[in-house]
Coordinates of C-alpha atoms and ligand atoms in Angstrom, one line a residue:
Chain A
M1 CA -6.7 -151.4 -105.5
S2 CA -9.7 -153.7 -105.6
S3 CA -13.1 -152.0 -105.5
N4 CA -16.1 -153.8 -104.4
T5 CA -18.8 -151.3 -105.1
T6 CA -22.3 -152.2 -104.3
I7 CA -24.9 -151.3 -106.9
N8 CA -28.6 -151.2 -106.2
R9 CA -31.2 -153.3 -108.0
Q10 CA -32.3 -150.4 -110.2
D11 CA -28.8 -149.7 -111.4
F12 CA -28.2 -153.3 -112.0
L13 CA -31.4 -153.6 -114.2
K14 CA -30.5 -150.5 -116.0
T15 CA -27.0 -151.7 -116.8
C16 CA -28.3 -155.1 -117.9
G17 CA -31.0 -153.5 -120.1
A18 CA -28.4 -151.3 -121.8
A19 CA -26.1 -154.2 -122.4
C20 CA -28.9 -156.3 -123.9
L21 CA -30.0 -153.5 -126.1
G22 CA -26.3 -153.1 -127.2
V23 CA -26.0 -156.7 -128.1
V24 CA -29.3 -156.8 -130.0
S25 CA -28.6 -153.7 -132.1
F26 CA -25.0 -154.8 -132.7
S27 CA -26.1 -158.2 -134.1
A28 CA -28.8 -156.5 -136.1
L29 CA -26.2 -154.2 -137.6
L30 CA -23.9 -157.1 -138.3
T31 CA -26.5 -159.1 -140.2
S32 CA -27.5 -156.1 -142.2
C33 CA -23.9 -155.3 -143.2
K34 CA -22.9 -155.6 -146.8
S35 CA -19.3 -156.2 -146.2
V36 CA -16.6 -155.6 -148.8
Y37 CA -16.7 -158.5 -151.3
Y38 CA -13.6 -160.5 -152.2
A39 CA -13.6 -162.3 -155.5
Q40 CA -14.2 -166.0 -154.7
M41 CA -12.2 -167.6 -157.5
P42 CA -9.6 -165.4 -159.1
V43 CA -7.2 -167.4 -161.2
L44 CA -3.5 -166.5 -161.7
K45 CA -2.4 -167.4 -165.3
G46 CA 1.2 -166.3 -165.9
N47 CA 1.1 -162.5 -165.7
V48 CA -2.6 -162.0 -165.6
I49 CA -5.3 -162.6 -163.0
E50 CA -8.7 -163.6 -164.4
V51 CA -11.9 -162.9 -162.5
S52 CA -15.3 -164.1 -163.6
R53 CA -17.7 -161.4 -164.5
K54 CA -20.3 -163.2 -162.3
E55 CA -18.3 -162.1 -159.3
F56 CA -19.9 -158.7 -159.7
D57 CA -23.4 -160.0 -159.3
A58 CA -24.7 -159.8 -155.8
V59 CA -27.6 -162.2 -155.3
S60 CA -29.9 -161.4 -152.4
K61 CA -31.7 -164.0 -150.4
K62 CA -34.8 -163.4 -152.5
G63 CA -32.9 -164.1 -155.6
E64 CA -32.7 -160.5 -156.8
V65 CA -29.5 -159.7 -158.6
S66 CA -27.7 -156.4 -158.2
I67 CA -24.4 -155.4 -159.4
R68 CA -21.5 -154.6 -157.1
P69 CA -19.8 -151.3 -157.8
F70 CA -16.4 -152.9 -157.0
I71 CA -14.8 -156.1 -155.7
L72 CA -11.5 -156.9 -154.2
V73 CA -9.1 -159.4 -155.7
E74 CA -6.7 -161.2 -153.5
M75 CA -4.7 -164.3 -154.5
K76 CA -2.9 -166.4 -152.0
G77 CA 0.3 -164.7 -151.0
Q78 CA -0.6 -161.4 -152.5
S79 CA 0.8 -158.5 -150.5
F80 CA -2.2 -156.2 -150.9
P81 CA -5.6 -156.7 -152.4
I82 CA -6.4 -155.3 -155.8
Y83 CA -9.4 -152.9 -156.0
L84 CA -11.4 -153.8 -159.1
Y85 CA -13.9 -151.1 -160.0
R86 CA -16.7 -151.4 -162.6
R87 CA -17.2 -148.2 -164.6
S88 CA -19.5 -149.9 -167.1
D89 CA -20.1 -153.4 -168.4
T90 CA -17.0 -153.3 -170.5
D91 CA -14.9 -150.8 -168.6
Y92 CA -13.0 -151.6 -165.4
S93 CA -10.1 -150.2 -163.5
A94 CA -7.8 -152.0 -161.1
V95 CA -5.4 -150.5 -158.5
L96 CA -3.3 -151.9 -155.8
M97 CA -4.6 -151.1 -152.3
K98 CA -1.3 -149.9 -150.9
C99 CA -1.2 -146.3 -149.8
S100 CA 1.6 -144.5 -151.7
H101 CA 2.3 -142.5 -148.6
Q102 CA 3.6 -145.0 -146.1
G103 CA 2.4 -148.2 -147.4
N104 CA -0.7 -148.8 -145.3
E105 CA -3.5 -150.9 -146.7
L106 CA -6.4 -148.8 -147.9
N107 CA -10.1 -149.1 -147.1
A108 CA -12.4 -149.6 -150.1
H109 CA -15.5 -147.5 -150.8
D110 CA -17.7 -147.1 -153.8
G111 CA -15.5 -145.2 -156.2
H112 CA -13.0 -144.1 -153.5
L113 CA -10.1 -145.5 -151.5
T114 CA -9.2 -144.0 -148.1
C115 CA -6.3 -144.5 -145.8
P116 CA -7.1 -144.9 -142.1
A117 CA -3.5 -144.0 -141.2
H118 CA -3.1 -140.3 -142.2
G119 CA -6.2 -139.7 -144.3
S120 CA -5.0 -139.9 -147.9
E121 CA -7.8 -140.5 -150.4
Y122 CA -7.8 -141.8 -154.0
D123 CA -10.4 -142.2 -156.7
A124 CA -11.1 -145.5 -158.4
N125 CA -8.3 -144.9 -160.9
G126 CA -5.8 -144.5 -158.1
K127 CA -5.4 -140.8 -158.5
V128 CA -4.7 -138.9 -155.3
T129 CA -7.6 -136.7 -154.2
E130 CA -6.4 -135.9 -150.7
G131 CA -2.9 -135.8 -149.2
P132 CA -0.5 -136.4 -147.6
A133 CA 0.0 -139.0 -150.3
E134 CA 1.7 -137.6 -153.4
K135 CA 1.9 -140.5 -155.8
N136 CA -1.0 -142.2 -157.5
L137 CA -1.6 -145.9 -156.7
T138 CA -0.2 -148.7 -158.8
A139 CA -2.7 -149.2 -161.5
Y140 CA -3.1 -152.3 -163.8
R141 CA -4.4 -152.6 -167.3
V142 CA -7.8 -154.4 -167.4
T143 CA -9.5 -156.0 -170.3
A144 CA -12.9 -157.6 -170.3
D145 CA -14.7 -160.2 -172.5
P146 CA -18.3 -161.4 -171.9
Q147 CA -17.1 -164.0 -169.4
T148 CA -14.0 -162.8 -167.7
I149 CA -12.2 -159.7 -166.6
T150 CA -8.5 -159.9 -167.0
I151 CA -6.1 -157.9 -164.8
H152 CA -2.7 -157.5 -166.5
I153 CA -0.1 -157.5 -163.7
A154 CA 3.1 -157.3 -165.7
Chain B
M1 CA 32.1 -175.0 -184.9
K2 CA 28.4 -175.2 -185.3
Y3 CA 28.0 -176.3 -181.7
C4 CA 30.4 -173.6 -180.7
L5 CA 28.2 -171.0 -182.3
L6 CA 25.1 -172.4 -180.9
F7 CA 26.7 -172.5 -177.5
C8 CA 27.7 -168.8 -177.8
G9 CA 24.3 -168.0 -179.1
A10 CA 22.7 -169.6 -176.1
F11 CA 25.0 -167.7 -173.8
A12 CA 24.2 -164.4 -175.5
A13 CA 20.5 -165.1 -175.2
L14 CA 20.7 -165.9 -171.5
P15 CA 21.1 -162.4 -170.2
A16 CA 18.3 -161.3 -172.5
L17 CA 16.1 -164.1 -171.0
A18 CA 17.1 -163.1 -167.5
Q19 CA 16.2 -159.6 -168.2
V20 CA 12.7 -160.4 -169.4
D21 CA 12.3 -162.4 -166.2
T22 CA 13.4 -159.6 -163.9
T23 CA 11.2 -157.0 -165.3
Q24 CA 8.3 -159.3 -165.1
N25 CA 9.3 -160.3 -161.6
A26 CA 9.5 -156.8 -160.4
S27 CA 5.7 -156.2 -160.6
M28 CA 5.0 -159.8 -159.7
N29 CA 7.1 -159.4 -156.6
A30 CA 5.5 -156.2 -155.7
L31 CA 2.2 -158.0 -155.7
F32 CA 3.3 -161.2 -154.1
G33 CA 5.9 -159.8 -151.8
R34 CA 4.4 -161.7 -148.9
D35 CA 5.6 -165.1 -150.1
T36 CA 9.3 -164.5 -149.4
T37 CA 9.7 -166.9 -146.5
L38 CA 12.4 -165.9 -144.1
R39 CA 13.1 -169.4 -142.9
P40 CA 14.0 -172.0 -145.4
P41 CA 11.2 -174.7 -145.5
N42 CA 13.5 -177.5 -144.3
A43 CA 14.6 -175.6 -141.1
Q44 CA 11.6 -176.9 -139.3
L45 CA 13.3 -178.1 -136.1
K46 CA 12.0 -175.6 -133.7
L47 CA 13.3 -175.0 -130.2
N48 CA 11.5 -173.0 -127.5
M49 CA 14.1 -170.3 -127.9
D50 CA 13.0 -169.9 -131.5
A51 CA 9.7 -168.6 -130.4
T52 CA 10.6 -165.0 -130.6
Y53 CA 11.4 -165.3 -134.2
D54 CA 8.5 -167.7 -134.8
R55 CA 5.8 -165.1 -134.7
P56 CA 3.2 -165.4 -137.4
F57 CA 4.4 -162.4 -139.3
L58 CA 7.8 -163.8 -139.8
T59 CA 7.0 -167.4 -140.4
T60 CA 4.4 -166.9 -143.1
G61 CA 6.9 -164.5 -144.6
K62 CA 4.4 -161.7 -144.7
M63 CA 6.0 -158.4 -145.4
P64 CA 3.0 -156.1 -145.2
V65 CA 4.2 -154.1 -142.1
S66 CA 4.4 -150.5 -143.2
V67 CA 6.8 -148.3 -141.3
G68 CA 7.0 -144.6 -141.4
G69 CA 6.7 -141.6 -139.2
Y70 CA 7.5 -137.9 -139.1
L71 CA 10.0 -135.6 -137.5
E72 CA 9.9 -132.0 -136.5
A73 CA 12.5 -129.6 -135.2
N74 CA 13.0 -125.9 -135.0
T75 CA 14.8 -122.9 -133.6
Q76 CA 13.2 -120.1 -131.8
Y77 CA 14.0 -116.6 -130.4
M78 CA 11.2 -115.2 -128.3
Q79 CA 10.8 -112.1 -126.2
T80 CA 8.2 -111.3 -123.5
N81 CA 7.9 -107.7 -122.5
G82 CA 11.4 -107.1 -123.8
V83 CA 13.0 -109.9 -121.8
T84 CA 14.3 -112.9 -123.8
E85 CA 15.5 -116.3 -122.9
G86 CA 17.8 -116.2 -125.9
F87 CA 18.0 -118.5 -128.8
S88 CA 17.1 -122.2 -128.5
F89 CA 16.9 -125.2 -130.7
Q90 CA 14.0 -127.5 -130.1
M91 CA 13.5 -131.1 -131.1
R92 CA 9.8 -131.1 -130.9
R93 CA 8.9 -134.6 -131.7
M94 CA 9.5 -137.7 -133.7
T95 CA 6.8 -140.3 -134.3
V96 CA 7.1 -143.8 -135.6
F97 CA 4.2 -145.2 -137.5
L98 CA 3.7 -149.0 -137.8
A99 CA 0.8 -150.6 -139.5
A100 CA -0.1 -154.1 -140.6
T101 CA -3.0 -155.9 -142.2
I102 CA -3.5 -158.9 -140.0
N103 CA -6.2 -160.5 -142.0
R104 CA -8.9 -159.6 -144.5
R105 CA -10.5 -156.5 -143.2
I106 CA -8.5 -156.6 -139.9
K107 CA -5.9 -154.0 -139.5
F108 CA -3.5 -152.8 -136.9
L109 CA -2.3 -149.2 -136.8
S110 CA 0.0 -147.6 -134.3
E111 CA 1.9 -144.4 -133.7
I112 CA 4.6 -143.9 -131.1
E113 CA 5.7 -140.4 -130.2
F114 CA 8.9 -139.1 -128.7
E115 CA 8.4 -135.6 -127.6
D116 CA 11.0 -133.0 -126.7
G117 CA 13.9 -135.4 -127.2
T118 CA 12.8 -138.4 -125.1
K119 CA 11.2 -136.4 -122.2
E120 CA 7.9 -137.9 -123.1
I121 CA 7.3 -141.1 -124.9
N122 CA 3.7 -141.9 -125.7
I123 CA 1.7 -144.5 -127.6
E124 CA -0.4 -142.0 -129.4
F125 CA -2.4 -144.5 -131.2
A126 CA -2.4 -148.3 -131.2
A127 CA -5.6 -149.8 -132.5
M128 CA -7.1 -152.7 -134.2
D129 CA -9.7 -152.0 -136.9
I130 CA -12.2 -154.5 -138.0
Q131 CA -14.2 -153.7 -141.1
F132 CA -17.7 -155.1 -141.2
D133 CA -19.0 -152.6 -143.6
Q134 CA -17.8 -149.4 -145.1
L135 CA -20.2 -147.7 -142.7
F136 CA -19.3 -149.9 -139.8
N137 CA -15.8 -150.3 -138.6
L138 CA -14.9 -151.4 -135.1
R139 CA -11.9 -149.8 -133.6
G140 CA -10.4 -150.7 -130.2
G141 CA -7.2 -150.1 -128.3
I142 CA -5.5 -146.7 -127.8
I143 CA -7.5 -144.3 -129.9
M144 CA -7.3 -140.6 -130.6
N145 CA -10.6 -139.0 -129.4
P146 CA -12.2 -137.4 -132.5
I147 CA -12.7 -134.0 -131.0
G148 CA -12.3 -131.0 -133.4
S149 CA -10.0 -131.5 -136.3
F150 CA -6.6 -131.0 -135.0
N151 CA -6.4 -133.7 -132.4
Q152 CA -6.6 -136.5 -135.0
N153 CA -4.9 -134.5 -137.7
H154 CA -1.9 -133.3 -135.8
D155 CA 1.0 -134.6 -137.9
G156 CA 3.6 -131.8 -138.1
P157 CA 4.2 -131.9 -141.9
K158 CA 0.6 -131.1 -142.6
W159 CA 0.9 -127.6 -141.1
E160 CA 2.6 -124.4 -142.0
F161 CA 3.1 -123.4 -138.4
I162 CA 5.7 -124.6 -135.9
D163 CA 3.5 -124.4 -132.8
R164 CA 0.3 -126.4 -132.5
P165 CA -2.8 -124.2 -132.3
L166 CA -3.1 -123.0 -128.8
S167 CA -6.8 -123.7 -128.3
S168 CA -6.2 -127.3 -129.5
T169 CA -3.5 -127.9 -126.9
R170 CA -4.8 -125.9 -124.0
I171 CA -8.5 -126.5 -124.1
I172 CA -8.6 -129.7 -126.1
P173 CA -5.5 -131.4 -124.8
S174 CA -4.0 -132.5 -128.2
T175 CA -2.7 -135.1 -128.7
W176 CA -5.5 -136.6 -126.6
S177 CA -5.7 -140.4 -126.8
N178 CA -7.2 -142.9 -124.5
V179 CA -7.9 -146.6 -124.2
G180 CA -11.3 -147.6 -125.4
F181 CA -13.3 -148.8 -128.4
G182 CA -16.0 -147.6 -130.7
L183 CA -17.2 -147.4 -134.3
Y184 CA -16.5 -145.3 -137.3
G185 CA -17.7 -145.2 -140.8
K186 CA -17.8 -143.3 -144.0
K187 CA -20.4 -143.0 -146.7
Y188 CA -19.4 -141.8 -150.2
S189 CA -21.6 -140.5 -152.9
R190 CA -20.5 -138.7 -156.0
D191 CA -19.8 -135.3 -154.5
W192 CA -20.5 -135.8 -150.8
V193 CA -18.7 -137.7 -148.0
W194 CA -20.4 -138.2 -144.7
A195 CA -18.4 -139.7 -141.8
Y196 CA -19.0 -140.5 -138.2
E197 CA -17.0 -141.7 -135.2
A198 CA -18.3 -142.8 -131.8
Y199 CA -16.1 -144.0 -129.0
L200 CA -16.1 -144.9 -125.3
T201 CA -12.8 -144.4 -123.6
N202 CA -11.2 -143.7 -120.3
G203 CA -11.2 -140.0 -119.6
F204 CA -10.3 -137.1 -117.5
D205 CA -9.4 -137.0 -113.8
D206 CA -9.5 -134.2 -111.2
Q207 CA -6.1 -132.8 -112.2
I208 CA -8.0 -130.6 -114.6
I209 CA -8.7 -128.4 -111.6
A210 CA -6.1 -129.7 -109.1
N211 CA -3.0 -128.7 -111.0
D212 CA -0.1 -126.3 -110.8
Q213 CA -1.5 -123.9 -113.3
N214 CA -4.0 -122.4 -110.9
R215 CA -6.7 -122.5 -113.4
T216 CA -8.9 -125.1 -115.1
F217 CA -6.6 -126.8 -117.5
L218 CA -7.8 -129.9 -119.2
P219 CA -4.3 -130.9 -120.5
A220 CA -3.1 -131.4 -116.9
T221 CA -5.0 -134.7 -116.9
K222 CA -2.4 -136.1 -119.3
A223 CA 0.0 -136.4 -116.4
N224 CA -2.2 -139.3 -115.2
Q225 CA -0.5 -142.2 -117.0
D226 CA -2.9 -144.6 -115.3
R227 CA -5.6 -143.6 -117.7
F228 CA -4.3 -146.3 -120.0
E229 CA -4.8 -148.9 -117.3
E230 CA -8.0 -147.9 -115.5
S231 CA -10.6 -145.2 -115.5
F232 CA -10.2 -142.7 -112.8
N233 CA -13.9 -143.0 -111.7
G234 CA -15.3 -145.8 -113.7
V235 CA -17.4 -143.6 -116.0
P236 CA -16.4 -143.7 -119.6
L237 CA -15.8 -140.6 -121.7
I238 CA -18.0 -140.5 -124.7
T239 CA -16.7 -138.9 -127.9
L240 CA -18.9 -138.4 -130.9
K241 CA -18.1 -136.7 -134.2
T242 CA -19.8 -136.3 -137.5
A243 CA -18.5 -134.6 -140.5
L244 CA -19.8 -133.7 -143.9
K245 CA -17.7 -132.9 -146.9
R246 CA -18.5 -131.6 -150.3
R247 CA -15.8 -132.4 -152.8
K248 CA -13.9 -129.4 -154.1
L249 CA -15.8 -127.2 -151.7
G250 CA -15.1 -128.0 -148.1
E251 CA -15.8 -129.8 -145.0
I252 CA -17.6 -129.1 -141.7
G253 CA -17.3 -131.3 -138.6
L254 CA -19.2 -131.2 -135.3
S255 CA -17.9 -133.1 -132.3
W256 CA -18.6 -133.5 -128.6
M257 CA -16.8 -135.3 -125.8
G258 CA -18.2 -135.5 -122.3
G259 CA -17.8 -137.4 -119.1
V260 CA -17.3 -137.3 -115.4
Y261 CA -13.9 -136.2 -114.2
N262 CA -14.1 -136.4 -110.4
K263 CA -14.0 -139.4 -108.1
F264 CA -17.6 -139.2 -106.9
Q265 CA -17.5 -142.5 -105.0
D266 CA -15.0 -144.8 -103.5
D267 CA -15.7 -148.2 -102.2
G268 CA -19.4 -147.6 -102.4
L269 CA -19.2 -144.3 -100.4
I270 CA -20.6 -141.3 -102.1
L271 CA -18.0 -138.6 -102.0
D272 CA -19.3 -135.8 -104.2
E273 CA -21.8 -135.3 -106.9
R274 CA -20.8 -136.4 -110.4
R275 CA -18.9 -133.4 -111.9
R276 CA -18.9 -133.3 -115.7
V277 CA -16.6 -132.0 -118.3
D278 CA -18.1 -131.4 -121.7
V279 CA -16.2 -130.2 -124.8
W280 CA -17.9 -129.2 -128.1
A281 CA -16.0 -128.3 -131.2
V282 CA -16.8 -127.2 -134.7
D283 CA -14.2 -127.6 -137.4
F284 CA -14.2 -126.6 -141.0
N285 CA -12.0 -126.2 -144.0
T286 CA -12.4 -125.0 -147.5
T287 CA -10.3 -124.2 -150.6
L288 CA -11.1 -121.0 -152.4
P289 CA -10.9 -120.7 -156.2
T290 CA -7.7 -118.8 -155.7
R291 CA -6.3 -122.1 -154.2
T292 CA -6.2 -120.4 -150.8
F293 CA -6.8 -123.0 -148.1
I294 CA -8.7 -122.0 -145.0
T295 CA -9.1 -124.2 -142.0
G296 CA -10.1 -123.7 -138.5
E297 CA -11.6 -125.0 -135.3
L298 CA -13.8 -123.5 -132.5
V299 CA -14.0 -125.1 -129.1
W300 CA -16.2 -124.6 -126.0
A301 CA -15.7 -126.4 -122.8
H302 CA -18.0 -126.6 -119.8
I303 CA -16.6 -127.8 -116.5
N304 CA -18.6 -128.4 -113.4
V305 CA -16.1 -127.0 -110.8
P306 CA -16.9 -127.5 -107.1
P307 CA -18.0 -124.3 -105.4
S308 CA -15.1 -124.7 -103.0
Y309 CA -12.8 -123.6 -105.9
T310 CA -12.5 -119.8 -106.4
Q311 CA -13.8 -118.0 -109.5
Q312 CA -10.3 -118.1 -110.8
F313 CA -11.1 -121.6 -112.0
G314 CA -12.9 -121.4 -115.3
R315 CA -16.3 -123.0 -115.5
K316 CA -16.5 -122.2 -119.1
Q317 CA -13.7 -122.0 -121.6
Q318 CA -13.6 -121.2 -125.2
G319 CA -11.1 -120.7 -128.0
G320 CA -10.4 -121.2 -131.6
W321 CA -8.0 -120.7 -134.5
I322 CA -8.1 -120.1 -138.1
D323 CA -5.3 -120.8 -140.6
I324 CA -5.2 -119.2 -144.0
V325 CA -2.7 -120.6 -146.4
H326 CA -2.1 -119.2 -149.8
P327 CA 0.3 -120.7 -152.4
I328 CA 2.2 -118.0 -154.1
R329 CA 4.1 -120.4 -156.3
R330 CA 3.7 -124.0 -157.3
G331 CA 5.5 -126.4 -159.5
R332 CA 9.1 -126.8 -160.3
M333 CA 11.4 -125.0 -157.9
L334 CA 15.1 -125.6 -157.2
G335 CA 14.9 -128.9 -158.9
W336 CA 11.9 -130.2 -157.0
N337 CA 9.0 -130.9 -159.3
T338 CA 6.0 -130.5 -157.0
A339 CA 7.3 -127.7 -154.8
A340 CA 5.2 -125.0 -153.3
L341 CA 5.9 -121.7 -151.7
N342 CA 3.1 -120.5 -149.3
V343 CA 2.3 -117.5 -147.3
A344 CA 0.1 -118.1 -144.3
L345 CA -1.5 -116.5 -141.3
R346 CA -2.9 -118.0 -138.1
V347 CA -5.1 -116.0 -135.7
E348 CA -5.9 -117.8 -132.5
R349 CA -7.5 -117.2 -129.2
V350 CA -7.9 -119.0 -125.9
D351 CA -10.2 -117.8 -123.1
Y352 CA -9.6 -119.9 -120.0
N353 CA -12.4 -118.3 -118.1
V354 CA -15.4 -116.9 -119.9
D355 CA -17.3 -115.8 -116.8
K356 CA -17.7 -112.5 -115.0
F357 CA -16.7 -111.8 -111.4
N358 CA -19.7 -112.3 -109.1
E359 CA -18.9 -109.3 -106.9
T360 CA -18.2 -106.7 -109.5
G361 CA -19.8 -108.1 -112.6
E362 CA -16.6 -107.4 -114.5
N363 CA -15.1 -109.8 -117.0
I364 CA -12.7 -112.4 -115.8
F365 CA -9.9 -112.1 -118.4
D366 CA -7.3 -114.9 -118.2
E367 CA -7.1 -115.1 -122.0
L368 CA -4.8 -114.7 -124.9
W369 CA -4.7 -113.7 -128.5
S370 CA -2.1 -114.5 -131.0
V371 CA -1.3 -113.8 -134.6
V372 CA 1.3 -115.8 -136.5
P373 CA 2.3 -114.8 -140.0
A374 CA 4.3 -117.5 -141.8
I375 CA 6.2 -118.4 -144.9
S376 CA 6.6 -122.0 -145.8
F377 CA 8.4 -123.8 -148.6
R378 CA 7.4 -127.4 -149.5
P379 CA 9.9 -129.2 -151.7
S380 CA 7.2 -131.9 -151.8
P381 CA 3.8 -132.1 -150.2
T382 CA 5.1 -134.2 -147.3
T383 CA 8.0 -132.0 -146.2
V384 CA 7.7 -128.5 -145.0
I385 CA 10.3 -125.9 -144.1
R386 CA 8.7 -123.0 -142.3
A387 CA 9.4 -119.6 -140.8
N388 CA 6.9 -118.1 -138.3
Y389 CA 6.7 -114.8 -136.6
R390 CA 4.6 -115.0 -133.4
Y391 CA 2.9 -112.1 -131.7
Q392 CA 0.9 -112.9 -128.6
W393 CA -1.0 -111.0 -126.0
D394 CA -1.6 -112.7 -122.6
T395 CA -4.0 -111.0 -120.4
D396 CA -4.2 -112.0 -116.7
L397 CA -7.3 -112.6 -114.6
L398 CA -7.9 -109.0 -113.8
G399 CA -7.4 -107.6 -117.2
N400 CA -4.1 -105.8 -116.5
P401 CA -2.3 -104.6 -119.6
P402 CA -1.3 -107.8 -121.5
A403 CA 2.1 -109.4 -121.5
R404 CA 3.4 -109.2 -125.0
T405 CA 5.4 -112.0 -126.5
A406 CA 7.0 -111.8 -129.9
G407 CA 9.6 -113.8 -131.7
F408 CA 10.8 -115.8 -134.7
Q409 CA 10.7 -119.5 -135.2
F410 CA 12.3 -121.4 -138.0
G411 CA 12.0 -125.1 -138.5
F412 CA 11.1 -128.1 -140.6
S413 CA 8.9 -131.1 -140.5
T414 CA 8.8 -134.1 -142.7
Y415 CA 7.3 -137.5 -143.1
F416 CA 9.9 -140.2 -143.6
Ligands
FES1 S1 0.0 -144.4 -145.0 FE1 -1.7 -143.8 -146.1 S2 -1.9 -141.7 -145.6 FE2 -0.1 -142.3 -144.6

């Protein structure tokens, strides 16, 4: 059924105004977003992935440096990203972002991972904090030296 | 002889080498599973008929499609005022869950539900999520309206009770999903989690009053399959939810869903005023130090019913339920390591018509109460075997002595 409803001038203006406002606030939101950061140059060397320590530095437009609480590491062909969490300057943890419930990819937050599928939650070490998941996430050993952070995969 | 030995040695070493390789490969494969290309690289001669198999997810060899779902079935024996329909087996539902990560921060999630055998097949959920920020995710497609807690959290294996809570299926029409889009986000701090959801979707139609129930009944609108195709009246249904959770303490959620349900105009002709339906819900859950888990939901609905409808049609509805689940044993049982044995109780109420009769000032009843004690055994957290006893009082409009229903239910539900 085709409907050719006529709308009056006022309605039209109102709708337009709302739409404009929507677009403006949407783009404002978009630019203010700090989206999840993926490591720019992770390197796969045999059974380890190396990430530069610098990847944790977030440089603002004004040149101020802040430290990211976590970054995601994804090499080409990798099935799921790795969540690399910074506990301290020398202490990091790394877990695979694959929900142990039914294998959905997790969403990353500061210190937590959540599954949009059925609501499972994990802490930064991959420990289940909320079901239905039962098993903890796959965790990797991480070592760090002043320049690089090394994730030991095998 | 020397060569011979060497040769043997090499042979002996081979399996050892191979072994090293496989153990290393196992975790590498887990991580780089996507690279297993289904088509050999030299088979590049494509024909049109190859197109079906030439979808991106097959050609790039991605394997990140997760597949799962859940199943629930039960038996029941119920009696109403001493009359029984006997014993029946019920295949309540099976759902299939499919999800994939399409790209960085772009996900696809879906759930298809087969209810009562295959009497009803629904796409409960099929949405694309785009993450711009942890606080700012865009979701579009068929989404589950975030009203109360049960509607989005309805998976069978999560509950100790065979029937879904009555107020969440008769006032809130769980599972209630619609086409639309919106935003959601979560903010974490050390002990607190704050979350919000906001969606615009297609919504209700006039079947909520024009139905064969002879009362205001929001779930009747689900018979309108066109809601996935076009809005009944062109006015979107707005659903907003916010929830606050304190770790190890509990969570409270507040939600609202509102819109216009009638066709107030057609081809530019005004037919009626805009008649709204508004539903509010409060949901909560907490775990006591005794590990007793308490969860519940309260719901209020306001429906602007035309005056031409009798008072029998509720203008206000309310209801709620509370589940108390107490683990009496946890740990290793019958060879399962993380088993649990629970006792549970649900108390629930639905009042289809909150008003009083205009003429007499007496209460319009049309309501029910129900109490469901239960025992459940969970061999693992994702599987539940449960036995329920239901006792229910249904009071008619005029408040005649209630019809009493009682009976046993026994069933299971599991994720797979
Ligand atoms: S797949 Fe993550 S909770 Fe089910």
